[in-house]
PDB file of C-alpha atoms in Angstrom:
ATOM      1  CA  MET A   1       0.000   0.000   0.000  1.00 34.00           C
ATOM      2  CA  VAL A   2       1.327   3.444  -0.962  1.00 32.00           C
ATOM      3  CA  LYS A   3      -0.097   6.648   0.448  1.00 37.00           C
ATOM      4  CA  ILE A   4       0.606  10.231  -0.583  1.00 38.00           C
ATOM      5  CA  SER A   5       0.691  12.988   2.003  1.00 43.00           C
ATOM      6  CA  THR A   6      -0.995  16.320   1.455  1.00 46.00           C
ATOM      7  CA  CYS A   7       2.066  17.846   3.129  1.00 66.00           C
ATOM      8  CA  SER A   8       3.840  17.914  -0.228  1.00 51.00           C
ATOM      9  CA  GLY A   9       1.348  17.317  -3.021  1.00 44.00           C
ATOM     10  CA  LEU A  10       3.705  14.895  -4.780  1.00 46.00           C
ATOM     11  CA  ARG A  11       2.074  12.297  -6.954  1.00 42.00           C
ATOM     12  CA  GLU A  12       4.690   9.762  -8.140  1.00 47.00           C
ATOM     13  CA  PRO A  13       6.156   7.596  -5.358  1.00 45.00           C
ATOM     14  CA  LEU A  14       8.917   5.061  -5.777  1.00 46.00           C
ATOM     15  CA  PRO A  15       7.642   1.483  -5.976  1.00 44.00           C
ATOM     16  CA  GLY A  16       6.478   0.504  -2.507  1.00 44.00           C
ATOM     17  CA  LEU A  17       7.603   3.810  -0.991  1.00 42.00           C
ATOM     18  CA  ASN A  18       6.110   7.190  -0.148  1.00 42.00           C
ATOM     19  CA  PHE A  19       7.259  10.575  -1.368  1.00 40.00           C
ATOM     20  CA  MET A  20       6.024  13.227   1.031  1.00 37.00           C
ATOM     21  CA  GLU A  21       7.221  16.312   2.760  1.00 36.00           C
ATOM     22  CA  GLY A  22       6.725  14.923   6.224  1.00 34.00           C
ATOM     23  CA  ILE A  23       6.116  11.306   7.069  1.00 32.00           C
ATOM     24  CA  PRO A  24       5.847   9.112  10.116  1.00 31.00           C
ATOM     25  CA  VAL A  25       9.024   8.667  12.035  1.00 31.00           C
ATOM     26  CA  LEU A  26       9.898   5.340  13.570  1.00 31.00           C
ATOM     27  CA  PRO A  27      11.451   6.786  16.758  1.00 34.00           C
ATOM     28  CA  GLY A  28      13.759   5.109  19.271  1.00 34.00           C
ATOM     29  CA  VAL A  29      16.825   5.415  21.411  1.00 30.00           C
ATOM     30  CA  MET A  30      19.022   2.341  21.720  1.00 30.00           C
ATOM     31  CA  GLY A  31      21.313   1.925  24.658  1.00 31.00           C
ATOM     32  CA  SER A  32      24.620   0.810  23.147  1.00 35.00           C
ATOM     33  CA  LEU A  33      26.540   0.694  19.901  1.00 38.00           C
ATOM     34  CA  PRO A  34      27.229  -3.091  20.094  1.00 38.00           C
ATOM     35  CA  GLY A  35      23.507  -3.733  19.509  1.00 42.00           C
ATOM     36  CA  ALA A  36      23.794  -2.438  15.964  1.00 40.00           C
ATOM     37  CA  GLY A  37      22.554  -4.946  13.417  1.00 40.00           C
ATOM     38  CA  SER A  38      21.451  -7.530  15.987  1.00 46.00           C
ATOM     39  CA  CYS A  39      17.701  -6.980  16.082  1.00 55.00           C
ATOM     40  CA  LEU A  40      14.624  -6.707  13.904  1.00 55.00           C
ATOM     41  CA  PRO A  41      12.383  -3.635  13.747  1.00 55.00           C
ATOM     42  CA  ARG A  42       8.755  -3.766  14.818  1.00 54.00           C
ATOM     43  CA  GLY A  43       6.443  -4.503  11.917  1.00 54.00           C
ATOM     44  CA  SER A  44       9.047  -6.401   9.941  1.00 54.00           C
ATOM     45  CA  PRO A  45       7.590  -9.219   7.827  1.00 51.00           C
ATOM     46  CA  LEU A  46      10.338 -11.361   9.383  1.00 50.00           C
ATOM     47  CA  VAL A  47       8.821 -10.715  12.807  1.00 47.00           C
ATOM     48  CA  ARG A  48       5.067 -10.182  12.456  1.00 45.00           C
ATOM     49  CA  ASP A  49       3.520 -11.768  15.571  1.00 43.00           C
ATOM     50  CA  LYS A  50       6.857 -12.465  17.260  1.00 45.00           C
ATOM     51  CA  SER A  51       8.490  -9.976  19.606  1.00 47.00           C
ATOM     52  CA  PRO A  52      11.534  -8.258  18.044  1.00 48.00           C
ATOM     53  CA  SER A  53      13.328  -8.806  21.360  1.00 51.00           C
ATOM     54  CA  PHE A  54      13.055 -12.582  20.835  1.00 54.00           C
ATOM     55  CA  PHE A  55      15.036 -12.368  17.606  1.00 55.00           C
ATOM     56  CA  GLN A  56      17.376  -9.782  19.077  1.00 56.00           C
ATOM     57  CA  ASN A  57      18.282 -12.047  21.994  1.00 57.00           C
ATOM     58  CA  LEU A  58      18.609 -15.037  19.673  1.00 58.00           C
ATOM     59  CA  LEU A  59      21.074 -13.224  17.434  1.00 60.00           C
ATOM     60  CA  ARG A  60      23.070 -11.942  20.388  1.00 58.00           C
ATOM     61  CA  ASN A  61      23.761 -15.561  21.382  1.00 63.00           C
ATOM     62  CA  ILE A  62      25.523 -16.144  18.067  1.00 67.00           C
ATOM     63  CA  PRO A  63      29.117 -14.818  18.260  1.00 65.00           C
ATOM     64  CA  GLY A  64      29.731 -12.080  15.686  1.00 66.00           C
ATOM     65  CA  ALA A  65      26.172 -12.227  14.317  1.00 67.00           C
ATOM     66  CA  HIS A  66      25.372  -8.550  14.689  1.00 63.00           C
ATOM     67  CA  ASP A  67      28.703  -7.482  13.140  1.00 69.00           C
ATOM     68  CA  TYR A  68      28.126  -9.773  10.177  1.00 75.00           C
ATOM     69  CA  LEU A  69      24.532  -8.617   9.647  1.00 73.00           C
ATOM     70  CA  ALA A  70      25.531  -4.957   9.887  1.00 74.00           C
ATOM     71  CA  SER A  71      28.224  -5.582   7.282  1.00 80.00           C
ATOM     72  CA  LEU A  72      25.560  -6.610   4.753  1.00 82.00           C
ATOM     73  CA  LEU A  73      24.413  -2.998   4.395  1.00 88.00           C
ATOM     74  CA  PRO A  74      26.076  -0.399   2.167  1.00 92.00           C
ATOM     75  CA  SER A  75      28.302   1.821   4.283  1.00 91.00           C
ATOM     76  CA  PRO A  76      29.057   5.169   2.629  1.00 94.00           C
ATOM     77  CA  LYS A  77      31.710   7.417   4.150  1.00 91.00           C
ATOM     78  CA  VAL A  78      29.714  10.156   5.892  1.00 94.00           C
ATOM     79  CA  ASP A  79      31.024  13.680   6.375  1.00 92.00           C
ATOM     80  CA  ILE A  80      29.604  15.026   9.634  1.00 92.00           C
ATOM     81  CA  ASP A  81      29.533  18.608   8.343  1.00 93.00           C
ATOM     82  CA  ALA A  82      27.619  17.568   5.228  1.00 95.00           C
ATOM     83  CA  LEU A  83      25.146  15.615   7.369  1.00 96.00           C
ATOM     84  CA  LEU A  84      24.207  18.353   9.835  1.00 95.00           C
ATOM     85  CA  GLY A  85      21.101  20.486   9.496  1.00 95.00           C
ATOM     86  CA  LYS A  86      17.409  20.035   8.804  1.00 96.00           C
ATOM     87  CA  TYR A  87      15.755  17.397   6.601  1.00 97.00           C
ATOM     88  CA  HIS A  88      12.208  16.541   5.560  1.00 95.00           C
ATOM     89  CA  TRP A  89      10.965  12.944   5.663  1.00 92.00           C
ATOM     90  CA  ALA A  90      10.430  11.961   2.024  1.00 90.00           C
ATOM     91  CA  ILE A  91      10.568   8.146   1.819  1.00 87.00           C
ATOM     92  CA  ASP A  92       8.529   5.906   4.040  1.00 76.00           C
ATOM     93  CA  THR A  93       7.639   2.279   4.684  1.00 73.00           C
ATOM     94  CA  PRO A  94       3.917   2.869   5.241  1.00 65.00           C
ATOM     95  CA  SER A  95       3.220  -0.448   6.972  1.00 63.00           C
ATOM     96  CA  VAL A  96       5.472   0.685   9.843  1.00 66.00           C
ATOM     97  CA  HIS A  97       5.176   4.434  10.291  1.00 65.00           C
ATOM     98  CA  SER A  98       2.307   6.380  11.785  1.00 72.00           C
ATOM     99  CA  ARG A  99       3.475  10.004  11.951  1.00 76.00           C
ATOM    100  CA  PHE A 100       3.081  12.800   9.438  1.00 85.00           C
ATOM    101  CA  CYS A 101       4.790  15.977   8.192  1.00 89.00           C
ATOM    102  CA  ALA A 102       7.978  15.044  10.006  1.00 89.00           C
ATOM    103  CA  THR A 103      11.296  16.848   9.969  1.00 94.00           C
ATOM    104  CA  THR A 104      14.610  15.870  11.525  1.00 95.00           C
ATOM    105  CA  GLU A 105      17.481  18.156  12.451  1.00 96.00           C
ATOM    106  CA  PHE A 106      21.005  16.858  13.156  1.00 97.00           C
ATOM    107  CA  GLN A 107      23.396  18.769  15.420  1.00 95.00           C
ATOM    108  CA  ARG A 108      26.995  17.933  16.291  1.00 93.00           C
ATOM    109  CA  THR A 109      27.674  17.075  19.946  1.00 93.00           C
ATOM    110  CA  ALA A 110      31.235  15.721  20.210  1.00 90.00           C
ATOM    111  CA  GLN A 111      34.223  14.349  18.323  1.00 84.00           C
ATOM    112  CA  ALA A 112      37.056  12.105  19.503  1.00 81.00           C
ATOM    113  CA  GLY A 113      39.578  10.576  17.137  1.00 78.00           C
ATOM    114  CA  ASN A 114      37.802   8.773  14.290  1.00 80.00           C
ATOM    115  CA  SER A 115      34.417   8.926  16.025  1.00 86.00           C
ATOM    116  CA  SER A 116      31.832  11.708  16.151  1.00 90.00           C
ATOM    117  CA  SER A 117      28.463  11.981  17.823  1.00 93.00           C
ATOM    118  CA  PHE A 118      25.402  14.055  17.019  1.00 95.00           C
ATOM    119  CA  SER A 119      21.947  14.666  18.397  1.00 95.00           C
ATOM    120  CA  LEU A 120      18.717  14.760  16.455  1.00 94.00           C
ATOM    121  CA  GLN A 121      15.372  16.423  17.016  1.00 93.00           C
ATOM    122  CA  GLU A 122      12.232  15.264  15.225  1.00 91.00           C
ATOM    123  CA  LYS A 123       9.041  17.254  14.790  1.00 91.00           C
ATOM    124  CA  PHE A 124       5.937  15.574  13.429  1.00 88.00           C
ATOM    125  CA  ARG A 125       2.142  15.499  13.473  1.00 87.00           C
ATOM    126  CA  THR A 126       0.081  12.577  14.749  1.00 82.00           C
ATOM    127  CA  GLN A 127      -2.885  10.817  13.103  1.00 78.00           C
ATOM    128  CA  SER A 128      -2.968  13.132  10.064  1.00 80.00           C
ATOM    129  CA  GLU A 129      -1.258  16.082   8.389  1.00 84.00           C
ATOM    130  CA  GLU A 130      -3.517  18.365  10.433  1.00 84.00           C
ATOM    131  CA  GLY A 131      -2.864  16.603  13.753  1.00 82.00           C
ATOM    132  CA  GLY A 132      -1.146  18.057  16.796  1.00 85.00           C
ATOM    133  CA  GLU A 133       2.592  18.613  16.594  1.00 88.00           C
ATOM    134  CA  LYS A 134       4.972  16.587  18.774  1.00 88.00           C
ATOM    135  CA  VAL A 135       8.715  16.453  19.316  1.00 91.00           C
ATOM    136  CA  ALA A 136      11.020  13.437  19.714  1.00 89.00           C
ATOM    137  CA  PHE A 137      14.768  13.098  20.228  1.00 91.00           C
ATOM    138  CA  GLY A 138      17.590  10.746  19.368  1.00 92.00           C
ATOM    139  CA  TYR A 139      21.308  10.591  18.731  1.00 93.00           C
ATOM    140  CA  GLY A 140      23.831   9.224  16.300  1.00 93.00           C
ATOM    141  CA  ILE A 141      27.399   7.942  16.159  1.00 92.00           C
ATOM    142  CA  LEU A 142      29.920   8.028  13.318  1.00 91.00           C
ATOM    143  CA  HIS A 143      32.234   5.171  14.224  1.00 83.00           C
ATOM    144  CA  GLN A 144      34.972   4.100  11.820  1.00 78.00           C
ATOM    145  CA  ASP A 145      33.201   3.366   8.506  1.00 82.00           C
ATOM    146  CA  ARG A 146      29.624   3.246   9.809  1.00 87.00           C
ATOM    147  CA  THR A 147      27.054   5.784  10.904  1.00 92.00           C
ATOM    148  CA  TYR A 148      24.416   4.640  13.404  1.00 89.00           C
ATOM    149  CA  VAL A 149      21.226   6.563  14.202  1.00 92.00           C
ATOM    150  CA  TYR A 150      19.246   5.796  17.368  1.00 89.00           C
ATOM    151  CA  MET A 151      15.627   6.914  17.734  1.00 85.00           C
ATOM    152  CA  GLN A 152      13.307   6.819  20.719  1.00 79.00           C
ATOM    153  CA  ASP A 153      11.315   3.599  21.336  1.00 63.00           C
ATOM    154  CA  ASP A 154      12.745   1.731  18.338  1.00 69.00           C
ATOM    155  CA  PRO A 155      14.223  -1.721  19.074  1.00 63.00           C
ATOM    156  CA  CYS A 156      16.914  -1.326  16.403  1.00 70.00           C
ATOM    157  CA  PRO A 157      19.475   1.304  15.484  1.00 80.00           C
ATOM    158  CA  TYR A 158      19.450   2.516  11.908  1.00 89.00           C
ATOM    159  CA  GLN A 159      22.480   2.918   9.670  1.00 92.00           C
ATOM    160  CA  ILE A 160      23.006   5.533   6.992  1.00 96.00           C
ATOM    161  CA  VAL A 161      23.111   3.377   3.870  1.00 95.00           C
ATOM    162  CA  LEU A 162      23.036   5.948   1.063  1.00 96.00           C
ATOM    163  CA  VAL A 163      23.974   9.611   0.790  1.00 96.00           C
ATOM    164  CA  GLY A 164      23.034  11.969  -2.004  1.00 94.00           C
ATOM    165  CA  PRO A 165      25.139  14.544  -3.822  1.00 94.00           C
ATOM    166  CA  ARG A 166      26.384  17.591  -1.956  1.00 93.00           C
ATOM    167  CA  TYR A 167      24.877  20.989  -2.647  1.00 84.00           C
ATOM    168  CA  ASN A 168      27.435  23.350  -4.181  1.00 74.00           C
ATOM    169  CA  GLU A 169      26.860  26.353  -1.952  1.00 66.00           C
ATOM    170  CA  ASN A 170      27.256  24.701   1.461  1.00 70.00           C
ATOM    171  CA  GLY A 171      28.473  21.180   0.730  1.00 90.00           C
ATOM    172  CA  GLN A 172      25.574  19.518   2.573  1.00 94.00           C
ATOM    173  CA  TYR A 173      23.947  16.288   1.438  1.00 96.00           C
ATOM    174  CA  GLU A 174      20.802  16.729  -0.639  1.00 96.00           C
ATOM    175  CA  TYR A 175      19.401  13.501   0.852  1.00 97.00           C
ATOM    176  CA  ILE A 176      20.304  10.499   3.006  1.00 97.00           C
ATOM    177  CA  VAL A 177      18.700   7.060   3.368  1.00 96.00           C
ATOM    178  CA  LEU A 178      18.473   5.050   6.607  1.00 94.00           C
ATOM    179  CA  SER A 179      17.698   1.379   7.099  1.00 89.00           C
ATOM    180  CA  ASN A 180      18.337  -1.630   9.325  1.00 82.00           C
ATOM    181  CA  TRP A 181      20.320  -4.754   8.370  1.00 78.00           C
ATOM    182  CA  ALA A 182      16.951  -6.350   7.488  1.00 76.00           C
ATOM    183  CA  ARG A 183      16.464  -3.517   4.938  1.00 81.00           C
ATOM    184  CA  PHE A 184      13.133  -2.812   6.619  1.00 78.00           C
ATOM    185  CA  PRO A 185      11.923  -0.201   7.199  1.00 81.00           C
ATOM    186  CA  LEU A 186      13.399   2.283   4.760  1.00 86.00           C
ATOM    187  CA  ILE A 187      13.598   5.987   5.648  1.00 91.00           C
ATOM    188  CA  GLY A 188      14.648   8.821   3.338  1.00 93.00           C
ATOM    189  CA  LEU A 189      15.448  12.363   4.479  1.00 96.00           C
ATOM    190  CA  VAL A 190      15.788  15.245   1.998  1.00 96.00           C
ATOM    191  CA  ARG A 191      16.732  18.909   2.240  1.00 95.00           C
ATOM    192  CA  ASP A 192      14.072  20.221  -0.138  1.00 94.00           C
ATOM    193  CA  ILE A 193      11.248  17.902  -1.131  1.00 93.00           C
ATOM    194  CA  ARG A 194      10.502  19.507  -4.514  1.00 93.00           C
ATOM    195  CA  VAL A 195      14.139  19.913  -5.531  1.00 93.00           C
ATOM    196  CA  PHE A 196      14.690  16.284  -4.597  1.00 94.00           C
ATOM    197  CA  TYR A 197      11.666  15.099  -6.553  1.00 93.00           C
ATOM    198  CA  ASN A 198      12.644  17.080  -9.651  1.00 94.00           C
ATOM    199  CA  LYS A 199      16.389  16.350  -9.662  1.00 95.00           C
ATOM    200  CA  TYR A 200      17.198  13.233  -7.646  1.00 95.00           C
ATOM    201  CA  LYS A 201      14.180  10.905  -7.492  1.00 92.00           C
ATOM    202  CA  ASP A 202      15.185   8.792 -10.515  1.00 92.00           C
ATOM    203  CA  GLN A 203      18.792   8.594  -9.370  1.00 90.00           C
ATOM    204  CA  LEU A 204      17.754   7.385  -5.925  1.00 92.00           C
ATOM    205  CA  GLU A 205      15.313   4.855  -7.346  1.00 90.00           C
ATOM    206  CA  THR A 206      18.151   3.340  -9.363  1.00 91.00           C
ATOM    207  CA  GLU A 207      20.405   3.202  -6.287  1.00 92.00           C
ATOM    208  CA  LEU A 208      17.711   1.588  -4.138  1.00 91.00           C
ATOM    209  CA  GLU A 209      17.054  -1.095  -6.747  1.00 89.00           C
ATOM    210  CA  LYS A 210      20.765  -1.752  -7.178  1.00 90.00           C
ATOM    211  CA  GLU A 211      21.291  -2.187  -3.429  1.00 88.00           C
ATOM    212  CA  GLY A 212      18.187  -4.360  -2.941  1.00 86.00           C
ATOM    213  CA  PHE A 213      16.114  -1.924  -0.887  1.00 85.00           C
ATOM    214  CA  ILE A 214      13.024  -2.087  -3.108  1.00 78.00           C
ATOM    215  CA  ASN A 215      11.373  -5.451  -2.511  1.00 59.00           C
ATOM    216  CA  ASP A 216       8.040  -7.189  -1.997  1.00 52.00           C
ATOM    217  CA  TYR A 217       7.577  -5.961   1.569  1.00 46.00           C
ATOM    218  CA  SER A 218       9.221  -2.507   1.542  1.00 48.00           C
ATOM    219  CA  GLY A 219       5.807  -0.936   1.006  1.00 45.00           C
TER     220      GLY A 219
END
């Protein structure tokens, strides 16, 4: 099922995905970096009626499982300065998300050696595009070659799996894509929803197909 938000007025979504100006966030804050890649998100077709924590605990009993599963995702080199700033939610897995007109802003918090950390603030509406506005928080870690994003109440950390081109004037990414090792759900954040739709939508669709992110259950 694909739904189009009145937040943006866009009419041509990617297969199984939503293009909108603000879409439901799947929030959550995870407690530790070692959990990356070792759990399944709520709503995953691989989970359904099972608790994600059951699979998470199962995988944690297999030595090296979470490192191996995390390694299955693309891992672009992320420039913290290009990442910072405000984004609109533009790609959604509608079977998972339930928030609308969402934005996310990244801010740097610390840097030590090859690692950096950042905070994020999400603003969104509940129930519909006209619903009441709420705020949620999270954080992220750039560690070696991977970038993890942790959101409130989500059982799994996300990883940045794709980054878009950098805008000439300020060098910031035009878009980024987040997902879990299960490639579900898929979240896309863009600087300007109409610029993205006009200039980068086809390019991103090709990248998502190439990397296996468009599949039978992504929508």
